[in-house]
Tab-separated table of C-alpha atoms and ligand atoms in Angstrom:
chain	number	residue	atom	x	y	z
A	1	UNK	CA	-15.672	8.054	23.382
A	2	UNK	CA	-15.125	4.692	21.994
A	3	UNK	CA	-18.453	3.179	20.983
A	4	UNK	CA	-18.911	-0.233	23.074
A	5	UNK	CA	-21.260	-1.550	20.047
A	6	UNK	CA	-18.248	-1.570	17.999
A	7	UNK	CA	-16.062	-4.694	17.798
A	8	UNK	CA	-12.788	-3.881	19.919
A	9	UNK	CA	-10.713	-4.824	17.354
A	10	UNK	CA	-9.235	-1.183	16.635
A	11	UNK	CA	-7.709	0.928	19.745
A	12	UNK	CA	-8.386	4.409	17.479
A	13	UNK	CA	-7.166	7.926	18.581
A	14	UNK	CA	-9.306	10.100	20.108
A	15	UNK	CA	-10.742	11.897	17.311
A	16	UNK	CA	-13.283	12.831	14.932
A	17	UNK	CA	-13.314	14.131	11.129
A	18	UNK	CA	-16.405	15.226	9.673
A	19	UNK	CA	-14.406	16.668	6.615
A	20	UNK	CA	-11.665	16.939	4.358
A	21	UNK	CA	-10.208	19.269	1.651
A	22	UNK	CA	-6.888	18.584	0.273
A	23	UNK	CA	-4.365	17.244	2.673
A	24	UNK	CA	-6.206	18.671	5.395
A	25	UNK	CA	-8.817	17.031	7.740
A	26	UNK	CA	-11.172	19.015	9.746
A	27	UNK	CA	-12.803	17.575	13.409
A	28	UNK	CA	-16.394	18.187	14.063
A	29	UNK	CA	-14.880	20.862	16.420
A	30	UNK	CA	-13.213	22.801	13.240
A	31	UNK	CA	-9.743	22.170	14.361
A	32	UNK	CA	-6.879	21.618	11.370
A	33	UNK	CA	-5.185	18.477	10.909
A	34	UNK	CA	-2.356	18.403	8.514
A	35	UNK	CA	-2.921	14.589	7.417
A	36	UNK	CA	0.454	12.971	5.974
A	37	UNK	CA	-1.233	9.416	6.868
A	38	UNK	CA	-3.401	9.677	3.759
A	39	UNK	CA	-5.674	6.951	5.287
A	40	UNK	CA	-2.977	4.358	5.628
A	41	UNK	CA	-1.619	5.535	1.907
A	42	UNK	CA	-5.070	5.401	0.373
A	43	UNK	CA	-6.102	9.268	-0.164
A	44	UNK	CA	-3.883	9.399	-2.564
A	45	UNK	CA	-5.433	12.481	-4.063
A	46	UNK	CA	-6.103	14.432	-0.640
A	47	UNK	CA	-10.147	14.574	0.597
A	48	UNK	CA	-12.483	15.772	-1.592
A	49	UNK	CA	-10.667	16.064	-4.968
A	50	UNK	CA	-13.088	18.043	-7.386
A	51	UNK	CA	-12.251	15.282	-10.266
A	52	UNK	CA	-13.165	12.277	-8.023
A	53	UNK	CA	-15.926	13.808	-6.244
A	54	UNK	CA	-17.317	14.780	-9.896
A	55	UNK	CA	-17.432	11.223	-11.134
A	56	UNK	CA	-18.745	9.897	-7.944
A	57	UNK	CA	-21.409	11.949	-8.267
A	58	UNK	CA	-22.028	11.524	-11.609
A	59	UNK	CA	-22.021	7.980	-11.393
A	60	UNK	CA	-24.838	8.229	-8.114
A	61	UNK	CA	-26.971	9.312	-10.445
A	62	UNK	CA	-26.651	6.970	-13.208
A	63	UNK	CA	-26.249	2.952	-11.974
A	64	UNK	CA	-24.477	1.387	-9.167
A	65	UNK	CA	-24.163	-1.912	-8.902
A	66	UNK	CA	-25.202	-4.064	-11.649
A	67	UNK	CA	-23.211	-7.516	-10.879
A	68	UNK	CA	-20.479	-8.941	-12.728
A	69	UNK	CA	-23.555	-11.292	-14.637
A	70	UNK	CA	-23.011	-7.981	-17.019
A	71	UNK	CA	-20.406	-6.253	-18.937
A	72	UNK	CA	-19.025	-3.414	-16.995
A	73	UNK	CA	-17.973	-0.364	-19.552
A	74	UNK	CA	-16.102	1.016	-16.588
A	75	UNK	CA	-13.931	-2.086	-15.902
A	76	UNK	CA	-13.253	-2.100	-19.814
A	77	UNK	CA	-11.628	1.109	-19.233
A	78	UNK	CA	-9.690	0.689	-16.284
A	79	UNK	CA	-8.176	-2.289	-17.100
A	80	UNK	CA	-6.578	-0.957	-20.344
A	81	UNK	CA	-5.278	1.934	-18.704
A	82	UNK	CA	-3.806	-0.300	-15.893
A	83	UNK	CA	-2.512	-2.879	-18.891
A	84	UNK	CA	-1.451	-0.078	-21.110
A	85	UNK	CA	0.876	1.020	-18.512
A	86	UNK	CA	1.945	-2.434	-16.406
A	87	UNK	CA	3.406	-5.279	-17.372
A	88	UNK	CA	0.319	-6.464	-17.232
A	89	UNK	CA	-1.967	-7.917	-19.778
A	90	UNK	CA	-5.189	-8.887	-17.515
A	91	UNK	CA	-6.706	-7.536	-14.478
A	92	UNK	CA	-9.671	-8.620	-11.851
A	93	UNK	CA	-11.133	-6.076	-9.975
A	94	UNK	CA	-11.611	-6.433	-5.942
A	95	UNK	CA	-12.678	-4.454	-3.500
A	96	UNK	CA	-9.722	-4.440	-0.957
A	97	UNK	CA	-5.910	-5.360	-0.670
A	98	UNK	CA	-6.842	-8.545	0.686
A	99	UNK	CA	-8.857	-9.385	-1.924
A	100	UNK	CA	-6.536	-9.003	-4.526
A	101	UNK	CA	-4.027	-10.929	-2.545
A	102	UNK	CA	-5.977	-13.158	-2.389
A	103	UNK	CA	-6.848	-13.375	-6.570
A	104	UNK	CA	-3.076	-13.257	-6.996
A	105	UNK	CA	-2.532	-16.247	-4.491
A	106	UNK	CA	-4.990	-17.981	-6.245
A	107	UNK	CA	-4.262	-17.164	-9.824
A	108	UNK	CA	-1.039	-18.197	-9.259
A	109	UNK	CA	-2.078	-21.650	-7.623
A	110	UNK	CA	-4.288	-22.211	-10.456
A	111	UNK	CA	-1.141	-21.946	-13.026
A	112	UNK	CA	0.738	-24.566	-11.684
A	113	UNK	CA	-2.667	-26.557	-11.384
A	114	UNK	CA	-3.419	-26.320	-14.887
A	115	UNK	CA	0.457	-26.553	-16.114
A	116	UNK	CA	-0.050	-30.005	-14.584
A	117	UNK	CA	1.393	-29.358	-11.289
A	118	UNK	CA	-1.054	-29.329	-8.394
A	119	UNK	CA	1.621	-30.251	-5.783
A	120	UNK	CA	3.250	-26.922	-6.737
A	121	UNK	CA	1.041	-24.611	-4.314
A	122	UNK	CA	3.529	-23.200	-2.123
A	123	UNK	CA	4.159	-19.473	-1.779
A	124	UNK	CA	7.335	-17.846	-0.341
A	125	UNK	CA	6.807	-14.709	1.455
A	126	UNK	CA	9.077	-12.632	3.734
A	127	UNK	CA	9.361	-11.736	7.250
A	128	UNK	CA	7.861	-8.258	7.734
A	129	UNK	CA	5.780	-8.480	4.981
A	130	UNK	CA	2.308	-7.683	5.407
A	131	UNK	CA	-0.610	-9.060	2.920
A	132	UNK	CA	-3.814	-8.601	4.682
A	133	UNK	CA	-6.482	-9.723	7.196
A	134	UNK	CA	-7.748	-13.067	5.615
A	135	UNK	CA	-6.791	-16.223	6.685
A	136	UNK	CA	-4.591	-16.915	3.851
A	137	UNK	CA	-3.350	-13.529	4.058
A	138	UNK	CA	-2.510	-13.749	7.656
A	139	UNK	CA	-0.737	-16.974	6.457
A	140	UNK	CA	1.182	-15.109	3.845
A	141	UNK	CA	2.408	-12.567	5.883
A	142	UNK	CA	3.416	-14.843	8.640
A	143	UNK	CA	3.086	-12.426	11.751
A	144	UNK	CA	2.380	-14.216	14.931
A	145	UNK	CA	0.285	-11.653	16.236
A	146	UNK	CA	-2.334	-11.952	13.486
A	147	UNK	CA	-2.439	-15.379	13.316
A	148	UNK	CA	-2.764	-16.012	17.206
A	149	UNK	CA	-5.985	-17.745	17.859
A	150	UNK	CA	-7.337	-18.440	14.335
A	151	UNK	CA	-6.723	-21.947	13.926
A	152	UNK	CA	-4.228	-23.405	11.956
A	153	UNK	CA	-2.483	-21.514	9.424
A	154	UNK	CA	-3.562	-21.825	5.967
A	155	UNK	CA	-0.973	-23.881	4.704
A	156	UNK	CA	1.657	-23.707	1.825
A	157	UNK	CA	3.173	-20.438	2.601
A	158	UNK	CA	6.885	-20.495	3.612
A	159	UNK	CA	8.670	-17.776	4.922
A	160	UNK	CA	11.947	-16.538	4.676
A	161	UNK	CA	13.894	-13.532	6.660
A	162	UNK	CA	13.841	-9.950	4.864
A	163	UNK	CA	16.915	-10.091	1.818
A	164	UNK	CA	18.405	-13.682	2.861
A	165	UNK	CA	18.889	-15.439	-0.822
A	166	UNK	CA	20.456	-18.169	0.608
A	167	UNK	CA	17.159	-18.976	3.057
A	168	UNK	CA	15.055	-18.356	-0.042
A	169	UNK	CA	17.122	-20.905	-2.017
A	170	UNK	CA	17.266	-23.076	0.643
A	171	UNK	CA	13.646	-23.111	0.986
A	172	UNK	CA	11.962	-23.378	-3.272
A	173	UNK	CA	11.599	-26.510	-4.282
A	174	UNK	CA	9.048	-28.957	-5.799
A	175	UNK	CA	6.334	-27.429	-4.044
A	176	UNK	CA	6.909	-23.487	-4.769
A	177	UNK	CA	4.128	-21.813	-6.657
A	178	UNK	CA	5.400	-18.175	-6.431
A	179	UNK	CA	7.287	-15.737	-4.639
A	180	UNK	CA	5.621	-13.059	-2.947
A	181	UNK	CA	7.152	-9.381	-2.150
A	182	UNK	CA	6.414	-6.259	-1.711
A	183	UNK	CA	8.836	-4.100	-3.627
A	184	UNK	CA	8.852	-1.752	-0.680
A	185	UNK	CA	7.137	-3.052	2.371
A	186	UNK	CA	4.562	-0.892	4.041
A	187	UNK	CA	3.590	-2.010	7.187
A	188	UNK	CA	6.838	-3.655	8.182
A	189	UNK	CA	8.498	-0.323	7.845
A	190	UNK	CA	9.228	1.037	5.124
A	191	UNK	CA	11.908	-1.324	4.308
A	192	UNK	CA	12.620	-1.106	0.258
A	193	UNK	CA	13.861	-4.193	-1.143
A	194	UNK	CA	17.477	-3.787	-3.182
A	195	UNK	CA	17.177	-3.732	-6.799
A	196	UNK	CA	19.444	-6.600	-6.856
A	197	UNK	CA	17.542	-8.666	-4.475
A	198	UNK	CA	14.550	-8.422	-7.070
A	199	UNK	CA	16.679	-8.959	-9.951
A	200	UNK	CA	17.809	-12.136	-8.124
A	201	UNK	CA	13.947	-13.399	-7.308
A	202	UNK	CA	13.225	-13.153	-11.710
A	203	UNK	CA	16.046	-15.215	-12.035
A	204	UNK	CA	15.093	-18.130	-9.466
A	205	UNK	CA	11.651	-17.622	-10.869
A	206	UNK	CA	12.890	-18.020	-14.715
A	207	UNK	CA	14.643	-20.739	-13.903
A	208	UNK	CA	12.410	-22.628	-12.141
A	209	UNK	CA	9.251	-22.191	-13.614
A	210	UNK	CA	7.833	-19.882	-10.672
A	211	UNK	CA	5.800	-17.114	-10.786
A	212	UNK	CA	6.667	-13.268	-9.254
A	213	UNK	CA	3.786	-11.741	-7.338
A	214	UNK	CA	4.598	-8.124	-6.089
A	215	UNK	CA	2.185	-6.844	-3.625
A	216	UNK	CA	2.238	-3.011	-4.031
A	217	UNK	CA	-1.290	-2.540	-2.194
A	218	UNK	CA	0.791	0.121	-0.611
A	219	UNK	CA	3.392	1.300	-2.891
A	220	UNK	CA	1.813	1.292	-6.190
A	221	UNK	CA	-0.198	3.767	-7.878
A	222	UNK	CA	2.378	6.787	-8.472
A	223	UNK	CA	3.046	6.813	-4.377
A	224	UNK	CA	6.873	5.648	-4.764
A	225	UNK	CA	7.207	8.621	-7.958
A	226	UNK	CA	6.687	6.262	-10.413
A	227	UNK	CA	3.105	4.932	-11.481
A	228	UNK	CA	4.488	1.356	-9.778
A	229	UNK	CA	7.046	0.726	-7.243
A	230	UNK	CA	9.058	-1.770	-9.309
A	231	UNK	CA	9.895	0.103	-12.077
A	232	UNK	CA	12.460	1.689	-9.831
A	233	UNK	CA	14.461	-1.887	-10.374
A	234	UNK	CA	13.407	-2.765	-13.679
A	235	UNK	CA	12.112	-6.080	-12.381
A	236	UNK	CA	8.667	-7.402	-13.711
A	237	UNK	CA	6.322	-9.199	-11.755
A	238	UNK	CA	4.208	-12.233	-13.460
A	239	UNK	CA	1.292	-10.607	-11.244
A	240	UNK	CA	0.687	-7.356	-9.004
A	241	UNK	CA	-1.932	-6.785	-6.317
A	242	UNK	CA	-3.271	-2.579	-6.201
A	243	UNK	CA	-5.204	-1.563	-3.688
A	244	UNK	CA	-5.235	1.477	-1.382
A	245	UNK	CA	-4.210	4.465	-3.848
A	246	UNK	CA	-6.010	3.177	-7.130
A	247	UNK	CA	-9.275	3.941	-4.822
A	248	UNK	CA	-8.736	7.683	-3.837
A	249	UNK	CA	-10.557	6.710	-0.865
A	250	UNK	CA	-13.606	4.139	-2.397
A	251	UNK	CA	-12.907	0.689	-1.726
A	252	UNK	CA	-11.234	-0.405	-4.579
A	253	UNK	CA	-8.629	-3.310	-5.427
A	254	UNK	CA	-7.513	-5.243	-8.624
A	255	UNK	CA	-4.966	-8.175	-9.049
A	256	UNK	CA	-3.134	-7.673	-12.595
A	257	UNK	CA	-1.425	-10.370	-14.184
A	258	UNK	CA	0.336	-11.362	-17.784
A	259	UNK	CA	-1.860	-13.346	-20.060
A	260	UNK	CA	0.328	-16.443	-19.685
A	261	UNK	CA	0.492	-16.124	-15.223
A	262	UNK	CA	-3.712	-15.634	-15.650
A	263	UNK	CA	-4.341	-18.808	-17.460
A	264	UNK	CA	-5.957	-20.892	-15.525
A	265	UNK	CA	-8.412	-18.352	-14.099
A	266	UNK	CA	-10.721	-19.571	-16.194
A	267	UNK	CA	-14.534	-18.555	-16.221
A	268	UNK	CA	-16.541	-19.679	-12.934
A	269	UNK	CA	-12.468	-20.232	-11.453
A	270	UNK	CA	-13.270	-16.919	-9.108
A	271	UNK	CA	-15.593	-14.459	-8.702
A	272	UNK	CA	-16.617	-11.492	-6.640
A	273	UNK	CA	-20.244	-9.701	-6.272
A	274	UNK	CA	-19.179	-6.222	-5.538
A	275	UNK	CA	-15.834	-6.312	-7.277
A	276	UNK	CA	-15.320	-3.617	-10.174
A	277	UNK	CA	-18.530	-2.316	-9.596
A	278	UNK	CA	-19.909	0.980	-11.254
A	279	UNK	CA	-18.802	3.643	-8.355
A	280	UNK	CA	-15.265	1.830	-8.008
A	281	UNK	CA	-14.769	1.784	-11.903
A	282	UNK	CA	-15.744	5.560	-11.900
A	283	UNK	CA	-13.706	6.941	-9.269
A	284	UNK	CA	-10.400	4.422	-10.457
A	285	UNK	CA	-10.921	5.704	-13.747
A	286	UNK	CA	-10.774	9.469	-12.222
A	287	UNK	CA	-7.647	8.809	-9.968
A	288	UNK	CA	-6.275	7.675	-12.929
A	289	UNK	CA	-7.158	10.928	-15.601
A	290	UNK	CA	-5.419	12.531	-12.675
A	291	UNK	CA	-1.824	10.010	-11.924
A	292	UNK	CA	-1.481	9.662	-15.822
A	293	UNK	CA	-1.788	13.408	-16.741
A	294	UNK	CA	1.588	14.958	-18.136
A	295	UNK	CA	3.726	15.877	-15.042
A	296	UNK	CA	1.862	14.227	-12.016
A	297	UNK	CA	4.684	12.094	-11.399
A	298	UNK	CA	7.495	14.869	-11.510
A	299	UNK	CA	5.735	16.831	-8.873
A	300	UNK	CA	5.421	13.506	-6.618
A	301	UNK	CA	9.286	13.389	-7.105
A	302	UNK	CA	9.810	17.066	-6.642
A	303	UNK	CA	7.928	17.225	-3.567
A	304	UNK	CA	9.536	14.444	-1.984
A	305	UNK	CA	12.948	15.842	-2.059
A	306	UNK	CA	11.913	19.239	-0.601
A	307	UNK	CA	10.430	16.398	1.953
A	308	UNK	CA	12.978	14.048	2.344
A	309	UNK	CA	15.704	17.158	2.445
A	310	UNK	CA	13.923	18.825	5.416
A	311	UNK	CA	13.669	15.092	7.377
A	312	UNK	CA	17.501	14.416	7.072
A	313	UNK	CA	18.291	17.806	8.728
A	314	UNK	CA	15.343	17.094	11.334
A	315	UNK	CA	16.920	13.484	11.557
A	316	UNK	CA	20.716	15.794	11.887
A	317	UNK	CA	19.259	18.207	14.715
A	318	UNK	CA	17.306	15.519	16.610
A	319	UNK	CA	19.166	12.817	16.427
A	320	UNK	CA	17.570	11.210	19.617
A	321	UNK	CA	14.455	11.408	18.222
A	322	UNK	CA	14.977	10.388	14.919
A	323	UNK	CA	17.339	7.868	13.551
A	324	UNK	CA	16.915	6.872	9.663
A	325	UNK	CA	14.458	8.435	7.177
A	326	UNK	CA	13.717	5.992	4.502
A	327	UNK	CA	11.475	5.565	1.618
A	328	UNK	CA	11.277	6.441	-1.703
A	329	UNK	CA	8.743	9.047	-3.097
A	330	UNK	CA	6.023	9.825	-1.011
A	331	UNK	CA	6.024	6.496	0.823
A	332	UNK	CA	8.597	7.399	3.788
A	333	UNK	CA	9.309	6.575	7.249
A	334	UNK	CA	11.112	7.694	9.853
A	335	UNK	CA	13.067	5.050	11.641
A	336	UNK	CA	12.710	6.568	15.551
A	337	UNK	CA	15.263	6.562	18.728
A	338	UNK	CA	11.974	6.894	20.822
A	339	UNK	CA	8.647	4.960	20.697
A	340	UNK	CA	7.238	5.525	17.603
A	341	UNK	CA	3.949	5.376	19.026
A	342	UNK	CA	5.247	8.520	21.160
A	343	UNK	CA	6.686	10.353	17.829
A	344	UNK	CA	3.541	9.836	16.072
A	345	UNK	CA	1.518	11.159	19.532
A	346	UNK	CA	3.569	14.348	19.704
A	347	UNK	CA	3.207	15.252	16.461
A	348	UNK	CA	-1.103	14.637	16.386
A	349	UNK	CA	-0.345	17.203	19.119
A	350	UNK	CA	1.161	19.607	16.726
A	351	UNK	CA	-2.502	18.661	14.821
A	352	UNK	CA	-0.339	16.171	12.121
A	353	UNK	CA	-1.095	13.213	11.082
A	354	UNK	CA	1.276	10.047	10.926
A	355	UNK	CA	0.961	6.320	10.702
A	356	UNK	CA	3.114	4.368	12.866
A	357	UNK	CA	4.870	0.839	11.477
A	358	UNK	CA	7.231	-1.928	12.470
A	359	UNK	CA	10.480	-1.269	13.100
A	360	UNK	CA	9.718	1.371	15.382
A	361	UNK	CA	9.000	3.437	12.202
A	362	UNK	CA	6.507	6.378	11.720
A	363	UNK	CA	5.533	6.549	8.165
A	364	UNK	CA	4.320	9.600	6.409
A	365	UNK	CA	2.132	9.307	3.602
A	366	UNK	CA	0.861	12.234	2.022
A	367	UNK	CA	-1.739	12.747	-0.341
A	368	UNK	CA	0.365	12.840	-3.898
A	369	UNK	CA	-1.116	16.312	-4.483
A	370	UNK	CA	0.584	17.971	-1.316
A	371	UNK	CA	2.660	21.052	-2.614
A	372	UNK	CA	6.225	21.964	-1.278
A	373	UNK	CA	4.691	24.386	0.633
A	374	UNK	CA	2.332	22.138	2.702
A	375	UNK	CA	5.470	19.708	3.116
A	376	UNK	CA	7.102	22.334	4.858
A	377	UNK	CA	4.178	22.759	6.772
A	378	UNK	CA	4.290	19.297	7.754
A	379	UNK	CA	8.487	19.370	8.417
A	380	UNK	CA	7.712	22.401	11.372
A	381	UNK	CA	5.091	20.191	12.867
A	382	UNK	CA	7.427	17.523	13.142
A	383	UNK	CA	10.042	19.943	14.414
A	384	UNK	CA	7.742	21.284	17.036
A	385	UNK	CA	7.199	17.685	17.914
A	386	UNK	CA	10.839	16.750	18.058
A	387	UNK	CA	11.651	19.402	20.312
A	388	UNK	CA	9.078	18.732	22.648
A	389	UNK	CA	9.864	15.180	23.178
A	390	UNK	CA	13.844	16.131	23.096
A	391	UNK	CA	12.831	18.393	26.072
A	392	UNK	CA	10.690	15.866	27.959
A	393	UNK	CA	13.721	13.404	27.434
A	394	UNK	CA	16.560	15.694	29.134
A	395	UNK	CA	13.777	16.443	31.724
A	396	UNK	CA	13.447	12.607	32.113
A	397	UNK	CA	17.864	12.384	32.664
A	398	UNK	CA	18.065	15.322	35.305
B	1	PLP	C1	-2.984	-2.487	3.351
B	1	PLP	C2	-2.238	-3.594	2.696
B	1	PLP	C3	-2.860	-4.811	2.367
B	1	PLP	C4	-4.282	-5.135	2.774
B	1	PLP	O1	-5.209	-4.272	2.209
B	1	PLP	P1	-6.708	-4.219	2.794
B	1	PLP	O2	-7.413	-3.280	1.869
B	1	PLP	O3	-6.611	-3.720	4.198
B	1	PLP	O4	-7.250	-5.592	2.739
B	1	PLP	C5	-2.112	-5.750	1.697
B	1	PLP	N1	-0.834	-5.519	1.350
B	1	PLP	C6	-0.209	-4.359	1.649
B	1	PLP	C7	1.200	-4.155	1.229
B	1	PLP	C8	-0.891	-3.361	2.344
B	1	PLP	O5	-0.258	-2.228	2.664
């Protein structure tokens, strides 16, 4: 029963977990759920990883939050493992996507401040896109339904439709800070962005002095097969927000950036009180022993072509049920004929776990860790699920 003391912000399914091992969530009634949602993308190790659970613990009992007034060994590490393999040279650590949106948005603002351009402050963002819950991330990602009723829109964001150069050239000028993108977008689909079309955004940003943000909240962190989404393009961003995956599961952002893009956060420029805090550090630092070990990323792309084999012959035999599978790695949707809402209800009745999108997508997001076996698993719920909505359709047309 929905709690009436909660805010009515979220209309939540009907259930409750009281634990988790692997890709598998268990209600308080003991019943199996095989959970490709992942938490919206965020368990990226599965529930109660030994490795994570380890340092969590072992962190518990040593200090927890000290402020960022101190030196944080734990940030020291995690940022040179995120440097060491990014573009990156600098990193500030948040405590959600939004934040770290928000620290790019920001960081790249205060570039063009201190370059001696304060009029440049605009940001160009794409429809679909989603950036957050904030009011300048409600701004960036442009959706009327978030920004309905919250006052005026932050301004100086300008959006363009999904892969339309000539609306993006149409639309940087003078005033352009940045160009924010999500390499793949999340939310608004699954919907990856062409290699070319990237390619393309470093050369208007070369050539005019703006700066690349990629928002892989969602895609980053070994999700896509590779530790970041846009190394599938060979495009590099002049900044990156990471959220969701880095965590494991504890709240846990960061907003990386080249030296040169992060000059003008200087000290007292930003700041956050819980931000890269012990716990966060600890568990980042495990998710990462585990990502970076020899092999990790193989069996993300291994798995997800037993995966994505098994959708396009579910997508063959039920092709009134499902009508694209897209994605790359372990960040995949399924494009549906019917509601997705109703594809993603069917299969919770086959006790899986899905996370519906725009575009009438269902995504499935896996822990990383799920084995070929488990994906089958998850390929006969779906199947089950197809066939029962296939029947309820041709019951619907007699
Ligand atoms: C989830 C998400 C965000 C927002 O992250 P929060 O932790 O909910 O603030 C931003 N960008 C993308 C691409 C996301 O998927």
């Amino acid at each position: 029963m929905a709690e009436a003391t909660l805010f009515d912000t979220f209309a939540r399914a009907p259930l409750r977990f009281e634990r988790g091992e692997g890709v598998w969530l268990v209600t308080e009634g003991g019943e199996r759920y095989l959970d490709f949602g992942a938490g919206v993308a965020v368990n990226s190790l599965g529930h109660a990883h030994p490795h994570l659970v380890e340092a969590l613990k072992a962190q518990a009992e040593k200090v927890w939050h000290t402020s960022n007034l101190y030196e944080v060994p734990g940030q020291e590490t995690l940022s040179r493992r995120l440097t060491d393999n990014s573009f990156a040279d600098k990193v500030f650590f948040t405590n959600s996507g939004a934040e770290a949106l928000e620290c790019a948005i920001k960081t790249a603002r205060r570039y063009q401040y201190v370059k001696g351009h304060p009029e440049r402050f605009h940001i160009v963002t794409f429809e679909g896109a989603f950036h957050g819950r904030t009011l300048a991330t409600i701004a960036a990602g442009g959706q009327a339904k978030y920004l309905e009723g919250f006052g005026p829109k932050v301004e100086g964001f300008d959006q363009v439709p999904f892969g339309d150069l000539a609306a993006l050239n149409a639309v940087v000028g003078e005033k352009t800070a940045a160009i924010l993108i999500e390499p793949i977008q999340g939310e608004g689909g699954i919907r990856p962005v062409p290699k070319e079309f990237l390619q393309a955004l470093r050369k208007i940003c070369d050539d005019n002095g703006i700066l690349l943000v990629f928002d892989e909240v969602q895609c980053g962190v070994a999700r896509t097969g590779k530790l970041f989404a846009y190394e599938w393009s060979g495009v590099t961003p002049d900044i990156m927000a990471l959220a969701k995956g880095i965590g494991g599961g504890f709240p846990l952002g960061a907003c990386l950036a080249t030296a040169e893009a992060a000059s003008g956060m200087t000290a007292g420029t930003h700041g956050t009180t819980y931000g890269g805090n012990p716990l966060a550090m600890a568990v980042g630092n495990a998710v990462m022993d585990v990502v970076l070990e020899e092999g990790f990323l193989d069996h993300v792309r291994d798995v997800s072509l037993v995966f994505r084999q098994g959708l396009a012959s579910l997508k063959d035999r039920f092709p009134e049920i499902i009508e694209e599978i897209r994605g790359e790695g372990l960040l995949l949707g399924m494009k549906a004929k019917v509601p997705a809402g109703d594809l993603v209800g069917a299969m919770r009745g086959e006790r899986l776990l899905g996370v519906p999108a725009g575009d009438n997508v269902v995504r499935l997001l896996p822990p990383l860790t799920v084995t070929a076996e488990e994906a089958r698993e998850g390929l006969a719920r779906i199947e089950k699920a197809a066939e029962k909505l296939s029947a309820s359709l041709m019951k619907k047309s007699a």
